[in-house]
Amino acid sequence: AQKITQTQPGMFVQEKEAVTLDCTYDTSDQSYGLFWYKQPSSGEMIFLIYQGSYDEQNATEGRYSLNFQKARKSANLVISASQLGDSAMYFCAMSFLKRGSGGYQKVTFGTGTKLQVIP
Amino acid sequence: ETGVTQTPRHLVMGMTNKKSLKCEQHLGHNAMYWYKQSAKKPLELMFVYNFKEQTENNSVPSRFSPECPNSSHLFLHLHTLQPEDSALYLCASSPNEGAGYNEQFFGPGTRLTVL
């Protein structure tokens, strides 16, 4: 069974500082995708960044980077230069491709980390 | 209109009521998903539809009945729900299923309260 663990229920960070949100995963599959999503209080989940299990380089998207350590099965999100608008819930997710029926993804989410940015 | 929309945004219903949640995507995606988000629990995948065919039913009770008439619309029909079914129900879509890993695009959710 696949499992995502986010051990930090809540985090505080000073505005303009960097913060790391932890994510570890458990799977016996060799091929998978790792995602981070942001959920503001409005409820909508917003995609932030993606890392493929075979990607050798850490993914980066603007102020977001993913610290991927495959041997340790961790995929931590680093947010640089935090802004007040970064205050939200952050979810780590793992995706597997299932064959058949045209192929589709099955995604497992972690419990999330609530990040609060302090002015 | 763009993105993934969900209606209604809020719904209060009694245990004997029948209601439906609607999801619509204007992104040309082939796959659509229903998730349940309860407090302090991970998002739970409920159903997956790919090219209008149901490809995943994650052991969801029969009081939840999905319907996907076309690749742009997804419904979740509700009947005889329980108070523990109160949650945020999120719809998502993604493109090019089977061709690799793609991010999912989520709607704003329907906040459901069962009395």
CSV table of N, CA and C in Angstrom, one decimal, chain B:
chain,number,residue,atom,x,y,z
B,1,GLU,N,-16.0,30.9,-19.2
B,1,GLU,CA,-15.7,30.4,-17.9
B,1,GLU,C,-14.6,29.3,-18.0
B,2,THR,N,-13.6,29.4,-17.1
B,2,THR,CA,-12.5,28.5,-17.2
B,2,THR,C,-12.3,27.7,-16.0
B,3,GLY,N,-11.5,26.6,-16.0
B,3,GLY,CA,-11.2,25.8,-14.8
B,3,GLY,C,-12.3,24.8,-14.5
B,4,VAL,N,-12.3,24.4,-13.2
B,4,VAL,CA,-13.2,23.5,-12.7
B,4,VAL,C,-14.2,24.2,-11.8
B,5,THR,N,-15.5,24.0,-12.1
B,5,THR,CA,-16.5,24.6,-11.2
B,5,THR,C,-17.3,23.5,-10.5
B,6,GLN,N,-17.8,23.9,-9.3
B,6,GLN,CA,-18.6,23.0,-8.6
B,6,GLN,C,-19.8,23.7,-8.0
B,7,THR,N,-21.0,23.1,-8.1
B,7,THR,CA,-22.2,23.6,-7.5
B,7,THR,C,-22.9,22.5,-6.8
B,8,PRO,N,-23.6,22.9,-5.7
B,8,PRO,CA,-23.5,24.2,-5.0
B,8,PRO,C,-22.2,24.3,-4.2
B,9,ARG,N,-21.9,25.4,-3.7
B,9,ARG,CA,-20.7,25.6,-2.9
B,9,ARG,C,-21.0,25.1,-1.5
B,10,HIS,N,-22.2,25.3,-1.0
B,10,HIS,CA,-22.6,24.8,0.3
B,10,HIS,C,-23.9,24.1,0.2
B,11,LEU,N,-24.1,23.0,1.0
B,11,LEU,CA,-25.3,22.2,1.0
B,11,LEU,C,-25.6,21.7,2.4
B,12,VAL,N,-26.8,21.9,2.9
B,12,VAL,CA,-27.2,21.3,4.1
B,12,VAL,C,-28.4,20.4,3.8
B,13,MET,N,-28.3,19.2,4.2
B,13,MET,CA,-29.4,18.2,3.9
B,13,MET,C,-29.7,17.3,5.1
B,14,GLY,N,-30.9,16.8,5.2
B,14,GLY,CA,-31.3,15.9,6.2
B,14,GLY,C,-30.9,14.5,5.7
B,15,MET,N,-31.0,13.5,6.6
B,15,MET,CA,-30.5,12.2,6.3
B,15,MET,C,-31.5,11.5,5.3
B,16,THR,N,-32.7,12.0,5.1
B,16,THR,CA,-33.6,11.4,4.2
B,16,THR,C,-33.7,12.1,2.9
B,17,ASN,N,-33.0,13.1,2.7
B,17,ASN,CA,-33.0,13.9,1.5
B,17,ASN,C,-32.2,13.2,0.4
B,18,LYS,N,-32.5,13.6,-0.9
B,18,LYS,CA,-31.7,13.3,-2.0
B,18,LYS,C,-31.3,14.5,-2.7
B,19,LYS,N,-30.0,14.6,-2.9
B,19,LYS,CA,-29.4,15.8,-3.6
B,19,LYS,C,-28.3,15.4,-4.5
B,20,SER,N,-27.9,16.3,-5.3
B,20,SER,CA,-26.8,16.0,-6.3
B,20,SER,C,-25.7,17.1,-6.2
B,21,LEU,N,-24.5,16.7,-6.3
B,21,LEU,CA,-23.4,17.7,-6.5
B,21,LEU,C,-23.0,17.7,-8.0
B,22,LYS,N,-22.6,18.8,-8.5
B,22,LYS,CA,-22.3,18.9,-9.9
B,22,LYS,C,-20.9,19.5,-10.0
B,23,CYS,N,-20.1,18.9,-11.0
B,23,CYS,CA,-18.8,19.4,-11.3
B,23,CYS,C,-18.7,19.5,-12.8
B,24,GLU,N,-18.0,20.6,-13.2
B,24,GLU,CA,-17.9,20.9,-14.7
B,24,GLU,C,-16.5,21.4,-14.9
B,25,GLN,N,-15.9,20.9,-16.0
B,25,GLN,CA,-14.5,21.3,-16.3
B,25,GLN,C,-14.5,21.8,-17.8
B,26,HIS,N,-13.9,22.9,-18.0
B,26,HIS,CA,-13.8,23.4,-19.4
B,26,HIS,C,-12.3,23.4,-19.9
B,27,LEU,N,-11.6,22.4,-19.4
B,27,LEU,CA,-10.2,22.3,-19.7
B,27,LEU,C,-9.9,21.2,-20.8
B,28,GLY,N,-10.9,20.5,-21.3
B,28,GLY,CA,-10.7,19.5,-22.3
B,28,GLY,C,-10.0,18.2,-21.7
B,29,HIS,N,-10.1,18.0,-20.4
B,29,HIS,CA,-9.5,16.9,-19.7
B,29,HIS,C,-10.3,15.6,-19.9
B,30,ASN,N,-9.6,14.5,-19.8
B,30,ASN,CA,-10.2,13.2,-20.0
B,30,ASN,C,-10.6,12.5,-18.7
B,31,ALA,N,-10.0,12.9,-17.7
B,31,ALA,CA,-10.2,12.2,-16.4
B,31,ALA,C,-10.8,13.1,-15.4
B,32,MET,N,-11.8,12.6,-14.6
B,32,MET,CA,-12.4,13.4,-13.5
B,32,MET,C,-12.5,12.6,-12.2
B,33,TYR,N,-12.4,13.3,-11.1
B,33,TYR,CA,-12.3,12.6,-9.8
B,33,TYR,C,-13.2,13.2,-8.8
B,34,TRP,N,-13.7,12.4,-7.9
B,34,TRP,CA,-14.3,12.9,-6.7
B,34,TRP,C,-13.5,12.5,-5.5
B,35,TYR,N,-13.2,13.5,-4.6
B,35,TYR,CA,-12.5,13.3,-3.3
B,35,TYR,C,-13.4,13.8,-2.2
B,36,LYS,N,-13.2,13.2,-1.0
B,36,LYS,CA,-13.8,13.6,0.2
B,36,LYS,C,-12.7,14.1,1.1
B,37,GLN,N,-12.9,15.3,1.7
B,37,GLN,CA,-12.0,15.9,2.6
B,37,GLN,C,-12.6,16.2,3.9
B,38,SER,N,-12.3,15.4,4.9
B,38,SER,CA,-12.8,15.5,6.3
B,38,SER,C,-11.7,16.2,7.1
B,39,ALA,N,-12.1,16.8,8.2
B,39,ALA,CA,-11.2,17.5,9.1
B,39,ALA,C,-10.1,16.5,9.6
B,40,LYS,N,-8.9,16.9,9.6
B,40,LYS,CA,-7.7,16.2,10.1
B,40,LYS,C,-7.5,14.8,9.5
B,41,LYS,N,-8.0,14.6,8.3
B,41,LYS,CA,-7.8,13.4,7.5
B,41,LYS,C,-7.3,13.7,6.1
B,42,PRO,N,-6.5,12.8,5.5
B,42,PRO,CA,-6.1,13.0,4.2
B,42,PRO,C,-7.3,13.0,3.2
B,43,LEU,N,-7.1,13.7,2.1
B,43,LEU,CA,-8.1,13.6,1.0
B,43,LEU,C,-8.3,12.1,0.7
B,44,GLU,N,-9.6,11.7,0.6
B,44,GLU,CA,-9.9,10.4,0.3
B,44,GLU,C,-10.4,10.3,-1.2
B,45,LEU,N,-9.7,9.5,-2.0
B,45,LEU,CA,-10.2,9.4,-3.4
B,45,LEU,C,-11.5,8.5,-3.3
B,46,MET,N,-12.6,9.0,-4.0
B,46,MET,CA,-13.8,8.2,-4.0
B,46,MET,C,-14.0,7.5,-5.3
B,47,PHE,N,-14.0,8.3,-6.4
B,47,PHE,CA,-14.2,7.8,-7.7
B,47,PHE,C,-13.3,8.4,-8.8
B,48,VAL,N,-13.0,7.6,-9.8
B,48,VAL,CA,-12.3,8.1,-10.9
B,48,VAL,C,-13.0,7.8,-12.2
B,49,TYR,N,-13.2,8.7,-13.1
B,49,TYR,CA,-13.7,8.5,-14.4
B,49,TYR,C,-12.7,8.8,-15.4
B,50,ASN,N,-12.5,8.0,-16.4
B,50,ASN,CA,-11.6,8.2,-17.5
B,50,ASN,C,-12.3,8.0,-18.8
B,51,PHE,N,-12.4,9.0,-19.6
B,51,PHE,CA,-13.1,8.9,-20.9
B,51,PHE,C,-14.6,8.4,-20.6
B,52,LYS,N,-15.2,9.0,-19.6
B,52,LYS,CA,-16.6,8.8,-19.2
B,52,LYS,C,-16.8,7.4,-18.5
B,53,GLU,N,-15.8,6.6,-18.5
B,53,GLU,CA,-15.9,5.3,-17.8
B,53,GLU,C,-15.4,5.3,-16.4
B,54,GLN,N,-16.1,4.7,-15.5
B,54,GLN,CA,-15.7,4.6,-14.1
B,54,GLN,C,-14.6,3.6,-14.0
B,55,THR,N,-13.4,4.1,-13.6
B,55,THR,CA,-12.2,3.2,-13.5
B,55,THR,C,-11.8,2.9,-12.0
B,56,GLU,N,-12.4,3.6,-11.1
B,56,GLU,CA,-12.0,3.4,-9.7
B,56,GLU,C,-13.2,3.7,-8.8
B,57,ASN,N,-13.5,2.8,-7.9
B,57,ASN,CA,-14.5,3.0,-6.9
B,57,ASN,C,-13.8,2.6,-5.6
B,58,ASN,N,-13.4,3.6,-4.8
B,58,ASN,CA,-12.6,3.3,-3.6
B,58,ASN,C,-13.4,2.8,-2.4
B,59,SER,N,-14.2,1.8,-2.6
B,59,SER,CA,-15.0,1.2,-1.6
B,59,SER,C,-15.9,2.2,-1.0
B,60,VAL,N,-16.5,3.0,-1.8
B,60,VAL,CA,-17.4,4.0,-1.4
B,60,VAL,C,-18.8,3.4,-1.1
B,61,PRO,N,-19.5,3.8,0.0
B,61,PRO,CA,-20.9,3.3,0.2
B,61,PRO,C,-21.8,3.6,-0.9
B,62,SER,N,-22.8,2.8,-1.1
B,62,SER,CA,-23.7,3.0,-2.2
B,62,SER,C,-24.6,4.2,-2.1
B,63,ARG,N,-24.6,4.8,-0.9
B,63,ARG,CA,-25.4,6.0,-0.8
B,63,ARG,C,-24.8,7.2,-1.6
B,64,PHE,N,-23.6,7.0,-2.1
B,64,PHE,CA,-23.0,7.9,-3.0
B,64,PHE,C,-23.0,7.3,-4.4
B,65,SER,N,-23.6,8.0,-5.3
B,65,SER,CA,-23.7,7.4,-6.7
B,65,SER,C,-23.2,8.4,-7.7
B,66,PRO,N,-22.1,8.1,-8.4
B,66,PRO,CA,-21.5,9.0,-9.3
B,66,PRO,C,-22.1,8.8,-10.7
B,67,GLU,N,-22.1,9.9,-11.5
B,67,GLU,CA,-22.5,9.8,-12.9
B,67,GLU,C,-21.7,10.7,-13.7
B,68,CYS,N,-21.2,10.2,-14.9
B,68,CYS,CA,-20.4,11.0,-15.8
B,68,CYS,C,-21.0,10.9,-17.2
B,69,PRO,N,-21.9,11.8,-17.5
B,69,PRO,CA,-22.5,11.8,-18.8
B,69,PRO,C,-21.6,12.1,-20.0
B,70,ASN,N,-20.6,12.9,-19.7
B,70,ASN,CA,-19.6,13.2,-20.8
B,70,ASN,C,-18.3,13.6,-20.1
B,71,SER,N,-17.2,13.9,-20.8
B,71,SER,CA,-15.9,14.1,-20.2
B,71,SER,C,-15.9,15.5,-19.5
B,72,SER,N,-16.9,16.3,-19.7
B,72,SER,CA,-16.8,17.7,-19.1
B,72,SER,C,-17.7,17.7,-17.8
B,73,HIS,N,-18.5,16.8,-17.5
B,73,HIS,CA,-19.5,16.9,-16.4
B,73,HIS,C,-19.4,15.6,-15.5
B,74,LEU,N,-19.5,15.9,-14.3
B,74,LEU,CA,-19.4,14.8,-13.3
B,74,LEU,C,-20.4,15.1,-12.2
B,75,PHE,N,-21.2,14.2,-11.8
B,75,PHE,CA,-22.2,14.4,-10.7
B,75,PHE,C,-21.9,13.4,-9.6
B,76,LEU,N,-22.3,13.8,-8.4
B,76,LEU,CA,-22.4,12.9,-7.3
B,76,LEU,C,-23.7,12.9,-6.7
B,77,HIS,N,-24.5,11.9,-6.8
B,77,HIS,CA,-25.9,11.8,-6.3
B,77,HIS,C,-25.8,11.3,-4.9
B,78,LEU,N,-26.5,11.9,-4.0
B,78,LEU,CA,-26.5,11.6,-2.6
B,78,LEU,C,-27.9,11.2,-2.1
B,79,HIS,N,-27.9,10.1,-1.3
B,79,HIS,CA,-29.2,9.8,-0.7
B,79,HIS,C,-29.0,9.0,0.6
B,80,THR,N,-29.9,9.3,1.5
B,80,THR,CA,-29.8,8.7,2.8
B,80,THR,C,-28.4,8.7,3.4
B,81,LEU,N,-27.9,9.9,3.5
B,81,LEU,CA,-26.6,10.1,4.0
B,81,LEU,C,-26.6,10.1,5.5
B,82,GLN,N,-25.4,10.0,6.1
B,82,GLN,CA,-25.2,9.9,7.5
B,82,GLN,C,-24.5,11.2,8.0
B,83,PRO,N,-24.6,11.6,9.2
B,83,PRO,CA,-23.9,12.8,9.7
B,83,PRO,C,-22.4,12.7,9.4
B,84,GLU,N,-21.8,11.5,9.5
B,84,GLU,CA,-20.3,11.4,9.3
B,84,GLU,C,-19.9,11.6,7.8
B,85,ASP,N,-20.9,11.8,7.0
B,85,ASP,CA,-20.6,12.1,5.6
B,85,ASP,C,-20.4,13.6,5.4
B,86,SER,N,-20.6,14.4,6.4
B,86,SER,CA,-20.4,15.8,6.3
B,86,SER,C,-18.9,16.1,6.1
B,87,ALA,N,-18.6,16.8,5.0
B,87,ALA,CA,-17.2,17.0,4.6
B,87,ALA,C,-17.2,18.0,3.5
B,88,LEU,N,-16.0,18.3,3.0
B,88,LEU,CA,-15.8,19.1,1.8
B,88,LEU,C,-15.6,18.1,0.7
B,89,TYR,N,-16.4,18.2,-0.4
B,89,TYR,CA,-16.3,17.3,-1.5
B,89,TYR,C,-15.7,18.0,-2.7
B,90,LEU,N,-14.5,17.5,-3.1
B,90,LEU,CA,-13.7,18.2,-4.1
B,90,LEU,C,-13.8,17.4,-5.4
B,91,CYS,N,-14.0,18.1,-6.5
B,91,CYS,CA,-13.9,17.5,-7.8
B,91,CYS,C,-12.6,17.9,-8.4
B,92,ALA,N,-12.0,17.0,-9.2
B,92,ALA,CA,-10.7,17.4,-9.9
B,92,ALA,C,-10.8,16.8,-11.3
B,93,SER,N,-9.9,17.3,-12.2
B,93,SER,CA,-9.8,16.8,-13.5
B,93,SER,C,-8.3,16.8,-13.9
B,94,SER,N,-7.9,15.9,-14.8
B,94,SER,CA,-6.5,16.0,-15.3
B,94,SER,C,-6.5,15.5,-16.8
B,95,PRO,N,-5.5,15.9,-17.5
B,95,PRO,CA,-5.4,15.7,-18.9
B,95,PRO,C,-4.6,14.4,-19.3
B,96,ASN,N,-4.8,13.9,-20.5
B,96,ASN,CA,-3.9,12.9,-21.1
B,96,ASN,C,-3.6,11.7,-20.2
B,97,GLU,N,-4.6,11.2,-19.6
B,97,GLU,CA,-4.4,10.1,-18.7
B,97,GLU,C,-3.8,8.9,-19.5
B,98,GLY,N,-2.9,8.2,-18.9
B,98,GLY,CA,-2.2,7.1,-19.5
B,98,GLY,C,-0.9,7.5,-20.2
B,99,ALA,N,-0.8,8.8,-20.4
B,99,ALA,CA,0.4,9.3,-21.0
B,99,ALA,C,1.5,9.8,-20.1
B,100,GLY,N,1.3,9.7,-18.8
B,100,GLY,CA,2.2,10.1,-17.8
B,100,GLY,C,1.6,10.7,-16.6
B,101,TYR,N,2.4,11.3,-15.8
B,101,TYR,CA,1.9,11.9,-14.6
B,101,TYR,C,1.5,13.4,-14.9
B,102,ASN,N,0.3,13.7,-14.5
B,102,ASN,CA,-0.2,15.1,-14.7
B,102,ASN,C,-0.8,15.6,-13.4
B,103,GLU,N,-0.6,16.9,-13.2
B,103,GLU,CA,-1.3,17.5,-12.0
B,103,GLU,C,-2.8,17.5,-12.2
B,104,GLN,N,-3.4,17.5,-11.1
B,104,GLN,CA,-4.9,17.6,-11.1
B,104,GLN,C,-5.3,19.0,-10.9
B,105,PHE,N,-6.4,19.4,-11.5
B,105,PHE,CA,-7.0,20.7,-11.4
B,105,PHE,C,-8.3,20.6,-10.6
B,106,PHE,N,-8.3,21.3,-9.5
B,106,PHE,CA,-9.4,21.1,-8.5
B,106,PHE,C,-10.4,22.2,-8.6
B,107,GLY,N,-11.7,21.9,-8.3
B,107,GLY,CA,-12.7,22.9,-8.1
B,107,GLY,C,-12.7,23.4,-6.7
B,108,PRO,N,-13.5,24.4,-6.4
B,108,PRO,CA,-13.5,25.0,-5.1
B,108,PRO,C,-14.2,24.1,-4.0
B,109,GLY,N,-14.8,23.0,-4.4
B,109,GLY,CA,-15.5,22.1,-3.4
B,109,GLY,C,-16.9,22.5,-3.1
B,110,THR,N,-17.6,21.5,-2.6
B,110,THR,CA,-18.9,21.7,-2.0
B,110,THR,C,-18.8,21.3,-0.5
B,111,ARG,N,-19.2,22.3,0.3
B,111,ARG,CA,-19.2,22.0,1.8
B,111,ARG,C,-20.5,21.4,2.1
B,112,LEU,N,-20.5,20.1,2.5
B,112,LEU,CA,-21.8,19.4,2.8
B,112,LEU,C,-21.9,19.2,4.3
B,113,THR,N,-23.1,19.5,4.7
B,113,THR,CA,-23.5,19.2,6.1
B,113,THR,C,-24.7,18.4,6.2
B,114,VAL,N,-24.6,17.2,6.8
B,114,VAL,CA,-25.7,16.3,6.9
B,114,VAL,C,-26.3,16.4,8.4
B,115,LEU,N,-27.5,16.7,8.5
B,115,LEU,CA,-28.1,16.9,9.8
B,115,LEU,C,-28.8,15.6,10.3
